[in-house]
PDB file of C-alpha atoms in Angstrom:
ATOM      1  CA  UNK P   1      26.109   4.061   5.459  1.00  0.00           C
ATOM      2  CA  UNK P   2      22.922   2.507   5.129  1.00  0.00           C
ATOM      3  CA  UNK P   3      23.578  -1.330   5.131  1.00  0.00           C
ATOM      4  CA  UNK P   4      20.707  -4.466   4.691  1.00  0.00           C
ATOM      5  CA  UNK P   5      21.749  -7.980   5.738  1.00  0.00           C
ATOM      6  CA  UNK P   6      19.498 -10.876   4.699  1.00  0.00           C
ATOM      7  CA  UNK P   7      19.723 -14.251   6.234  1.00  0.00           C
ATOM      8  CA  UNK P   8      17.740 -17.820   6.600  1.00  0.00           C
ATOM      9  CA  UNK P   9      17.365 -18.590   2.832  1.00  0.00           C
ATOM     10  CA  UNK P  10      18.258 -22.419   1.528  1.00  0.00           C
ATOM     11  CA  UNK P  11      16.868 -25.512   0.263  1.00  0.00           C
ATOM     12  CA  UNK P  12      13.627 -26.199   1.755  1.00  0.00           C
ATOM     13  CA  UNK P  13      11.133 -29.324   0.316  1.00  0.00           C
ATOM     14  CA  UNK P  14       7.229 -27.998  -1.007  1.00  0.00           C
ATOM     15  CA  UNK P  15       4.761 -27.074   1.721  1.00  0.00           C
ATOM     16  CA  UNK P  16       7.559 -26.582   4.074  1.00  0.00           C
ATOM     17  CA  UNK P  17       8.513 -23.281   5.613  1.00  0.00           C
ATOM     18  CA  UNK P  18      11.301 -20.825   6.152  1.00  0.00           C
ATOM     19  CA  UNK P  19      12.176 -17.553   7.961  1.00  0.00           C
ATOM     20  CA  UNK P  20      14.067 -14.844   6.458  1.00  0.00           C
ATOM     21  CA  UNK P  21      15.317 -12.019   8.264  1.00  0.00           C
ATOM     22  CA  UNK P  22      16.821  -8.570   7.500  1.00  0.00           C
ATOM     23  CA  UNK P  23      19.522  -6.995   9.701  1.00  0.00           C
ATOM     24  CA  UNK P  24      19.591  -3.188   9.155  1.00  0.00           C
ATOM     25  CA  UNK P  25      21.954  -0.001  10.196  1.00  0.00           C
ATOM     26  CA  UNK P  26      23.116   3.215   9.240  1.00  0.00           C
ATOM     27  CA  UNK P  27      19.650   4.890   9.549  1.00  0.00           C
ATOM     28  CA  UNK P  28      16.535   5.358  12.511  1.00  0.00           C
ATOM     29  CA  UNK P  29      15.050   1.730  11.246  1.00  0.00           C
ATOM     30  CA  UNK P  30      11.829   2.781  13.241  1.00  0.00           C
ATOM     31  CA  UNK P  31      11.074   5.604  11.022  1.00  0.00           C
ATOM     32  CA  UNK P  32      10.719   3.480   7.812  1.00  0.00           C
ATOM     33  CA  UNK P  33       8.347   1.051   5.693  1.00  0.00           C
ATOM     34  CA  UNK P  34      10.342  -1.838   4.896  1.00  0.00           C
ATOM     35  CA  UNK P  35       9.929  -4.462   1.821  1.00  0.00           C
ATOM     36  CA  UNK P  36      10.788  -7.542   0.691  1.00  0.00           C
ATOM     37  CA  UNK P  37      11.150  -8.010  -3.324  1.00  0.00           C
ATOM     38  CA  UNK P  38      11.597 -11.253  -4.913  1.00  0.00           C
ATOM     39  CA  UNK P  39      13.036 -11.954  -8.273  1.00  0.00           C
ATOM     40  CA  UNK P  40      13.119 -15.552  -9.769  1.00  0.00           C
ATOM     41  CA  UNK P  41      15.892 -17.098 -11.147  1.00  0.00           C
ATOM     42  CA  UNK P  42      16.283 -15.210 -15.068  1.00  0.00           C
ATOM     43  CA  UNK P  43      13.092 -13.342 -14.316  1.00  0.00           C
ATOM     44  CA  UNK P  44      12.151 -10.297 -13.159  1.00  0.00           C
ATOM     45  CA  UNK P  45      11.413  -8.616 -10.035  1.00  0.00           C
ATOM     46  CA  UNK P  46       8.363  -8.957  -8.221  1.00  0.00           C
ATOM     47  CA  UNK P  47       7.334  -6.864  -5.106  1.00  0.00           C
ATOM     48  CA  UNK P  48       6.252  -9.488  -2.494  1.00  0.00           C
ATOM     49  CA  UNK P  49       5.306  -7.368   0.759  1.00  0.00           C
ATOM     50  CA  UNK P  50       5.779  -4.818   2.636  1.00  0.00           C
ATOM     51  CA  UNK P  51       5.079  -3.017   6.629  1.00  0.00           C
ATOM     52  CA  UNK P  52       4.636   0.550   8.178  1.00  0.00           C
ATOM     53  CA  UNK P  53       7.825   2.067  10.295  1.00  0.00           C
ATOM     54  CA  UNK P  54       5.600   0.624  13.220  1.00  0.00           C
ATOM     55  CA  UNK P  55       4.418  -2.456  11.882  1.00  0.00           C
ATOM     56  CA  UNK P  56       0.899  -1.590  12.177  1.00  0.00           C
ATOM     57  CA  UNK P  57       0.034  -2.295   8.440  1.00  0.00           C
ATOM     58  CA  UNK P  58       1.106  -4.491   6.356  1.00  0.00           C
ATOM     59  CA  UNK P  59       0.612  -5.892   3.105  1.00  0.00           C
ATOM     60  CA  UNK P  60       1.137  -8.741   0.785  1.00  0.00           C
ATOM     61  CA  UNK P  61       0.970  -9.496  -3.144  1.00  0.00           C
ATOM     62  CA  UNK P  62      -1.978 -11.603  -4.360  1.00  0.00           C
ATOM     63  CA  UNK P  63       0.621 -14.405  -5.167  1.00  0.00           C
ATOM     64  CA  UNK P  64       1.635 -15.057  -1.374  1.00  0.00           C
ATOM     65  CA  UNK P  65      -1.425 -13.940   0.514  1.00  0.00           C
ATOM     66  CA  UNK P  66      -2.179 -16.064   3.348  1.00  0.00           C
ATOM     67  CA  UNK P  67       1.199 -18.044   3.035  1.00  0.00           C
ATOM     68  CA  UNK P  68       3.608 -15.426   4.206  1.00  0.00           C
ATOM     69  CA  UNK P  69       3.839 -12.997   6.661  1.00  0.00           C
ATOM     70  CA  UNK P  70       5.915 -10.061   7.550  1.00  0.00           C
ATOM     71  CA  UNK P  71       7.208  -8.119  10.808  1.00  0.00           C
ATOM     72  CA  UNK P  72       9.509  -5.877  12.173  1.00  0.00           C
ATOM     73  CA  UNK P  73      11.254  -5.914  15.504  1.00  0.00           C
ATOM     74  CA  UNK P  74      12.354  -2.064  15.845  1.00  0.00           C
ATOM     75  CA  UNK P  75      13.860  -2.790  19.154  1.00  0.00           C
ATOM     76  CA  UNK P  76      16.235  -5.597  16.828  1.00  0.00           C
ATOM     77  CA  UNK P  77      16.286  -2.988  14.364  1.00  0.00           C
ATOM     78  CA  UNK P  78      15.562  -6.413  11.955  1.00  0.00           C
ATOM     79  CA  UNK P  79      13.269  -7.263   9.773  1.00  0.00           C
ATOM     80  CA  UNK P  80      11.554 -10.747   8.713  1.00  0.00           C
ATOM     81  CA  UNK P  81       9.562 -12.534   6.738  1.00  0.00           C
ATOM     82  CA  UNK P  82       7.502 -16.017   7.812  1.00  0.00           C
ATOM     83  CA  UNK P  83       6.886 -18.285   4.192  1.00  0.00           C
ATOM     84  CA  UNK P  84       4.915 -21.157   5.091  1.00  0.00           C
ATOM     85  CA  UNK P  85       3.357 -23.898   2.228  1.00  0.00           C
ATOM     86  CA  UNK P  86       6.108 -23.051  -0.035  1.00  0.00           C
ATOM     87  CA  UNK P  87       5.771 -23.985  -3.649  1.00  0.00           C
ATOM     88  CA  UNK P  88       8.431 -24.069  -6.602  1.00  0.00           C
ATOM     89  CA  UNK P  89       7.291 -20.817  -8.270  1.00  0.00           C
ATOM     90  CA  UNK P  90       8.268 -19.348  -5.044  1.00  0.00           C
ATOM     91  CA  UNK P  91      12.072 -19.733  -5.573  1.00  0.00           C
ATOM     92  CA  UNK P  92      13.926 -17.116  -6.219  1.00  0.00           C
ATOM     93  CA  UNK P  93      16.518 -14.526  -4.587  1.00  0.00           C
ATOM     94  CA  UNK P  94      14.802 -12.714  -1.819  1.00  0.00           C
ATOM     95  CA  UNK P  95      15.739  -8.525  -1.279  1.00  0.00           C
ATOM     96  CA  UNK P  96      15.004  -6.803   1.446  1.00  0.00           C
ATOM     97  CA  UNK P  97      14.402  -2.884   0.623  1.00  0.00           C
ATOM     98  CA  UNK P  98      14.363  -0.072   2.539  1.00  0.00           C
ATOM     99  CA  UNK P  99      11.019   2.454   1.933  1.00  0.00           C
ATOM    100  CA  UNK P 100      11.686   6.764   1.278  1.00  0.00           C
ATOM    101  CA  UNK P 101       8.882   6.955   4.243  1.00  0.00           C
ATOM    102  CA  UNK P 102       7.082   5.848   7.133  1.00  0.00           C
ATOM    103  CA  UNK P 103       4.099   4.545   5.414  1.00  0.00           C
ATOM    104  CA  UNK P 104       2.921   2.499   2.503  1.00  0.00           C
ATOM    105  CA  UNK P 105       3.177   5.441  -0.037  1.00  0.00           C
ATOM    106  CA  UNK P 106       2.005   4.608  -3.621  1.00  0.00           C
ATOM    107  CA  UNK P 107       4.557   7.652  -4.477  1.00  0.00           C
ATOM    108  CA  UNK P 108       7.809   6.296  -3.098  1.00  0.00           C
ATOM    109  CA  UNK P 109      10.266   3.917  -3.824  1.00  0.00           C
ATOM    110  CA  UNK P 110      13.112   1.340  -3.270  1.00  0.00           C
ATOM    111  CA  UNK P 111      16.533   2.232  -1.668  1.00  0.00           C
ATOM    112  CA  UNK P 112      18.469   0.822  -0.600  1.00  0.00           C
ATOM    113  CA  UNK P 113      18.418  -2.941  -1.288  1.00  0.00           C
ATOM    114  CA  UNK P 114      19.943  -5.686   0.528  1.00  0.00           C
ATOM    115  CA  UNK P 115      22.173  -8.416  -1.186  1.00  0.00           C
ATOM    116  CA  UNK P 116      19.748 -10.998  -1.496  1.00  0.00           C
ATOM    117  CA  UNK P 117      19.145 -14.448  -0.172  1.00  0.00           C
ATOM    118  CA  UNK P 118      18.364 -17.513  -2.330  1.00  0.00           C
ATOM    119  CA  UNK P 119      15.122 -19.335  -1.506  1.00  0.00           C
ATOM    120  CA  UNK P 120      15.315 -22.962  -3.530  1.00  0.00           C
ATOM    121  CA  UNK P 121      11.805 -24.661  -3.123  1.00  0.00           C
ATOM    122  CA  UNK P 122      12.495 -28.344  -4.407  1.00  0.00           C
ATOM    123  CA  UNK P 123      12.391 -31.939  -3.236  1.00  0.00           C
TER     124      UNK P 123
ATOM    125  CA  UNK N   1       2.256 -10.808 -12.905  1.00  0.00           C
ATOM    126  CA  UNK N   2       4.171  -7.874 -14.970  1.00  0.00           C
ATOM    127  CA  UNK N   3       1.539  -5.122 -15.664  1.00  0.00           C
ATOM    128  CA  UNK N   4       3.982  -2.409 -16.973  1.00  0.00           C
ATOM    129  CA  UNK N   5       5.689  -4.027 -20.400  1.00  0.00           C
ATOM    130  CA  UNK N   6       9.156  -2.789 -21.612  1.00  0.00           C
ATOM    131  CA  UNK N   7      10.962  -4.030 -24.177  1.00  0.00           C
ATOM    132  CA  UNK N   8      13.303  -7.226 -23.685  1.00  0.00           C
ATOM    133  CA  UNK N   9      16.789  -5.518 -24.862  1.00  0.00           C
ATOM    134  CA  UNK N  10      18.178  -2.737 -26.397  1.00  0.00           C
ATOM    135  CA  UNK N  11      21.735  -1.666 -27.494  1.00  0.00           C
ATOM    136  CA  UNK N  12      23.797   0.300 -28.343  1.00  0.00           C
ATOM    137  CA  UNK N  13      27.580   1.340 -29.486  1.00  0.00           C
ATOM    138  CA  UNK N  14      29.809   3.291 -27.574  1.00  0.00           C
ATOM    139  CA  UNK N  15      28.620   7.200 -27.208  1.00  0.00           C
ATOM    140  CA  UNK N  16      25.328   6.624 -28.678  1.00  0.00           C
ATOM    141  CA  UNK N  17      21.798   7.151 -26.820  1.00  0.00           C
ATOM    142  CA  UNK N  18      19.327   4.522 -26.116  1.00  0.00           C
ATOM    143  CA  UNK N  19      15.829   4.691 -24.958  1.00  0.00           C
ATOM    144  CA  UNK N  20      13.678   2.159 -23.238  1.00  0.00           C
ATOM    145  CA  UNK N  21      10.045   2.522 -23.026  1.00  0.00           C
ATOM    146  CA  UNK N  22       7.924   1.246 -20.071  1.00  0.00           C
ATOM    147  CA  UNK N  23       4.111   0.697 -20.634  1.00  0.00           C
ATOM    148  CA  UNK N  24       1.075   0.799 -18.346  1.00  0.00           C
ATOM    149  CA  UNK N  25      -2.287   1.513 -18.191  1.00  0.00           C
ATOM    150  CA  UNK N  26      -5.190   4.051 -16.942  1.00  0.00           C
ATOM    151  CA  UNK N  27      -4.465   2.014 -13.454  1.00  0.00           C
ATOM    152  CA  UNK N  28      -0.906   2.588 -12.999  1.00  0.00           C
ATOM    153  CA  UNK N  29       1.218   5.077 -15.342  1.00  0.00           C
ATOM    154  CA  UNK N  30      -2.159   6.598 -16.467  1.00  0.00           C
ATOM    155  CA  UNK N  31      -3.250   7.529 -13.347  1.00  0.00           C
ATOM    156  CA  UNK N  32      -0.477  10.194 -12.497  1.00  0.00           C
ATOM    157  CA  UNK N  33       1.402   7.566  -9.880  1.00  0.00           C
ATOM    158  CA  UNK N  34       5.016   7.744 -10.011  1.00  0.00           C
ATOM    159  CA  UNK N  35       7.538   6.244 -12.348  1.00  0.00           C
ATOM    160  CA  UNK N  36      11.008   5.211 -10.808  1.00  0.00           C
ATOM    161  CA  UNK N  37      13.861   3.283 -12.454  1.00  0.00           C
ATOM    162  CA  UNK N  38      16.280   1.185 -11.583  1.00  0.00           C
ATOM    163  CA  UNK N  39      19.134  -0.465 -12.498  1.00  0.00           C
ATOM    164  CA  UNK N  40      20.984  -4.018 -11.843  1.00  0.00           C
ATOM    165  CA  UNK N  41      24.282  -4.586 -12.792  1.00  0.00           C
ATOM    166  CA  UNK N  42      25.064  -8.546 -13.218  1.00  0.00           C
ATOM    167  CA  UNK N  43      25.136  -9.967  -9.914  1.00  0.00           C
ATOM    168  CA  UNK N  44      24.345  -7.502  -8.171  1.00  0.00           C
ATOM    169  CA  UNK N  45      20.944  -5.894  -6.344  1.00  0.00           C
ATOM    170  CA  UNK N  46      19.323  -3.171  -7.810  1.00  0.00           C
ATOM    171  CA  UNK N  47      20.086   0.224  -7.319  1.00  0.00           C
ATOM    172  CA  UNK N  48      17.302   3.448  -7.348  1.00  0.00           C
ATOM    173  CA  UNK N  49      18.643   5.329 -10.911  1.00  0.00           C
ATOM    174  CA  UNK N  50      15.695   7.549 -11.591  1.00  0.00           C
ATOM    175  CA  UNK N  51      12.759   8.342  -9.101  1.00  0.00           C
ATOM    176  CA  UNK N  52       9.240  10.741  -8.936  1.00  0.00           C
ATOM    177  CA  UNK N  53       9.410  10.484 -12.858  1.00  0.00           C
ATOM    178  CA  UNK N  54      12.606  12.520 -13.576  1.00  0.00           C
ATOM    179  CA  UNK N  55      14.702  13.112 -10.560  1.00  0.00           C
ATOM    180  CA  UNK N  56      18.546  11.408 -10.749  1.00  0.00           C
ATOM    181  CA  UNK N  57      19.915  10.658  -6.849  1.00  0.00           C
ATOM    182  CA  UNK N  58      23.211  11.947  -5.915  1.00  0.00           C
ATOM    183  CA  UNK N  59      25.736  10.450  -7.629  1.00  0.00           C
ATOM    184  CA  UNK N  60      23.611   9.243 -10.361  1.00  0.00           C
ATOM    185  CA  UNK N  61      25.436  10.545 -13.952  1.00  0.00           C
ATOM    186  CA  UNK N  62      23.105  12.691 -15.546  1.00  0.00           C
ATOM    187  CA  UNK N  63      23.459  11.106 -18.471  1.00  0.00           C
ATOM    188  CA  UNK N  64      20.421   9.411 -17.312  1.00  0.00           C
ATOM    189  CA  UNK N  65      16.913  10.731 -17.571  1.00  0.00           C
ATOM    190  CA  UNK N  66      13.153   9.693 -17.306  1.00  0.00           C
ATOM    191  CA  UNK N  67      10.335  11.386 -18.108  1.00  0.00           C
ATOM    192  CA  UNK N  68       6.631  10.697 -18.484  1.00  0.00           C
ATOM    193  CA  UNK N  69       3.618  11.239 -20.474  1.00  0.00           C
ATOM    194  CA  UNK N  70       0.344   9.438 -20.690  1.00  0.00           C
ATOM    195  CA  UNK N  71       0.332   5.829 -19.820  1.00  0.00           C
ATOM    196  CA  UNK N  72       3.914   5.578 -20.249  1.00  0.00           C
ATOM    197  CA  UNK N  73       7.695   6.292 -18.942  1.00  0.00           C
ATOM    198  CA  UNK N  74      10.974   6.531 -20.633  1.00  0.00           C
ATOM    199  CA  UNK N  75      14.560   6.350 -19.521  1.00  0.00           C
ATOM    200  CA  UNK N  76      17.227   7.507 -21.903  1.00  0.00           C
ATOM    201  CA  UNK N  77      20.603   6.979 -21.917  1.00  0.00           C
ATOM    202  CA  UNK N  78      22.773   9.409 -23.638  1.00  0.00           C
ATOM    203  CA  UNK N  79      26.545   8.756 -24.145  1.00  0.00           C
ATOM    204  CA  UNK N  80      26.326   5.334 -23.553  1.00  0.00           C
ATOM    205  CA  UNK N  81      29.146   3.571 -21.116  1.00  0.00           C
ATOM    206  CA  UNK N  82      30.335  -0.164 -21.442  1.00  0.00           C
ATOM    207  CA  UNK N  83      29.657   0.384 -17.417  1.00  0.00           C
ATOM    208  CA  UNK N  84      26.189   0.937 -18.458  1.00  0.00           C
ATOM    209  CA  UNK N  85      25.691  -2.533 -19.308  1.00  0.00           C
ATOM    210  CA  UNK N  86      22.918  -3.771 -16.926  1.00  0.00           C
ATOM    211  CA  UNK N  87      19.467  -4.766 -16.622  1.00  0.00           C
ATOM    212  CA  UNK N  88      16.845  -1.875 -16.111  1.00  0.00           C
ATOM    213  CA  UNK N  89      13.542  -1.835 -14.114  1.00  0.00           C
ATOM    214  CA  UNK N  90      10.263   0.689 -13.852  1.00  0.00           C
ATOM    215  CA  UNK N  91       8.544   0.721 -10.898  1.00  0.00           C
ATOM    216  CA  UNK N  92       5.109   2.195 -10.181  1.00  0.00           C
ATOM    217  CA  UNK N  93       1.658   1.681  -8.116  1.00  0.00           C
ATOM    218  CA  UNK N  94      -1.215  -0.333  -9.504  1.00  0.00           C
ATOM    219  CA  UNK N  95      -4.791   1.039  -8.032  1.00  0.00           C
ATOM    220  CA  UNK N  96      -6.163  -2.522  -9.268  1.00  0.00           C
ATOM    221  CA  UNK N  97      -4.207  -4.798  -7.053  1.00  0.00           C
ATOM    222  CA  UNK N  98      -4.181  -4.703  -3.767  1.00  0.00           C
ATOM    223  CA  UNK N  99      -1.271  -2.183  -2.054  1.00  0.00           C
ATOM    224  CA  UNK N 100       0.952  -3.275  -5.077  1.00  0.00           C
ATOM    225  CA  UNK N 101       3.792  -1.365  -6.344  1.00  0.00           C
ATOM    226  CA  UNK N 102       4.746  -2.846  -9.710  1.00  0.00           C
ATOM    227  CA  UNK N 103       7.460  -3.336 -11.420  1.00  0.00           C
ATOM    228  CA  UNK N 104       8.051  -3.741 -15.417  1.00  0.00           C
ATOM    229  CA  UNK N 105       9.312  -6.971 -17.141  1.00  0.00           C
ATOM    230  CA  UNK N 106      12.530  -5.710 -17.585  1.00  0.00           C
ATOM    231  CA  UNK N 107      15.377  -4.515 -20.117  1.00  0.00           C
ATOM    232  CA  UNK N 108      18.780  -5.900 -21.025  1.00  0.00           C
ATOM    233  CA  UNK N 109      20.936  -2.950 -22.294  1.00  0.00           C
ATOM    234  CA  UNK N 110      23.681  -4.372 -24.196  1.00  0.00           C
ATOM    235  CA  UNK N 111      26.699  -1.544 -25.419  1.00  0.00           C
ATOM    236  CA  UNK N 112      28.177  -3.150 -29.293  1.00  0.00           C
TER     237      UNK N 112
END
């Protein structure tokens, strides 16, 4: 069974930064894009960014470009995300989402999804 | 920034069918890319319910079905559950922004 554990969300004051990671099993983590989705609290979901099976691309939504950063450790079989300068609009439940292939596809889609961890950006 | 619009709720009684539209543009729907679905029950993450436009995953009733035309998608629900009672999401790719898959504003689907 395919399984997606996020960690490292929490309180965290603006322009400070956190590190989120994804722990992932039940499938050949190496041989998939990876994700990480965003949706505020009440809102809707919002596609943040996303990296190749090898990590050699990646690629990030207008909205967080230049703040955060994603990798992969395939060895870890984990995935993460870096948010630095953190603002308010930026709070929200974080998914991690496994990619149908190995690259950036603008055909394929979500699935699974992890649980979710809460990022609260707020003095 | 939402770029494919669907409507805020719909409902529904028992047994009935509901539809919910998802909008885009010459950029996104319009441009042949892919429409998937999902669906989010309360509290939880969402789950893949409809991908490539029309296809249902394993273990996916088939009481739900997309389809496609023009600049927009539709999922219908026929026979409509109290289990059914989620939020539900289109997904596509935007050739405007920047390696963006997009996602619409979102549905409530409430069963009377």
């Amino acid at each position: 069974e395919v399984q997606l554990l996020e960690s490292g969300g929490g309180l965290v004051q603006p322009g400070g930064s956190l590190r989120l990671s994804c722990a992932a099993s039940g499938f050949t983590f190496s041989n998939y894009a990876m994700a990480w989705v965003r949706q505020a609290p009440g809102k809707g979901l919002e596609w943040v960014s996303a990296i190749s099976a090898s990590g050699g691309s990646t690629y990030y939504a207008d909205s967080v470009k230049g703040r955060f950063t994603i990798s992969r450790d395939n060895s870890k079989n984990t995935l993460y995300l870096q948010m630095n300068s953190l603002r308010g609009e930026d709070t929200a439940v974080y998914y991690c989402a496994k990619d149908t292939g190995s690259g950036w596809y603008s055909y394929n889609w979500f699935d699974p999804w992890g649980q979710g961890t809460l990022v609260t950006v707020s003095s | 920034q939402s770029v494919l619009t669907q409507p805020p709720s719909v409902s529904g009684a028992p047994g009935q069918r509901v539809t919910i539209s998802c909008t885009g543009s010459s950029s996104n729907i319009g441009a042949g890319y892919d429409v998937h679905w999902y669906q989010q029950l309360p509290g939880t993450a969402p789950k893949i319910l409809i991908y490539g436009n029309s296809n249902r995953p394993s273990g996916v009733p088939d009481r739900f079905s997309g389809s496609k035309s023009g600049t927009s998608a539709s999922l219908a629900i026929t026979g409509l559950q109290a289990e059914d009672e989620a939020d539900y999401y289109c997904q596509s790719y935007d050739s405007s922004l920047s390696g963006s898959r997009v996602f619409g504003t979102g549905t409530r689907v409430s069963v009377l």
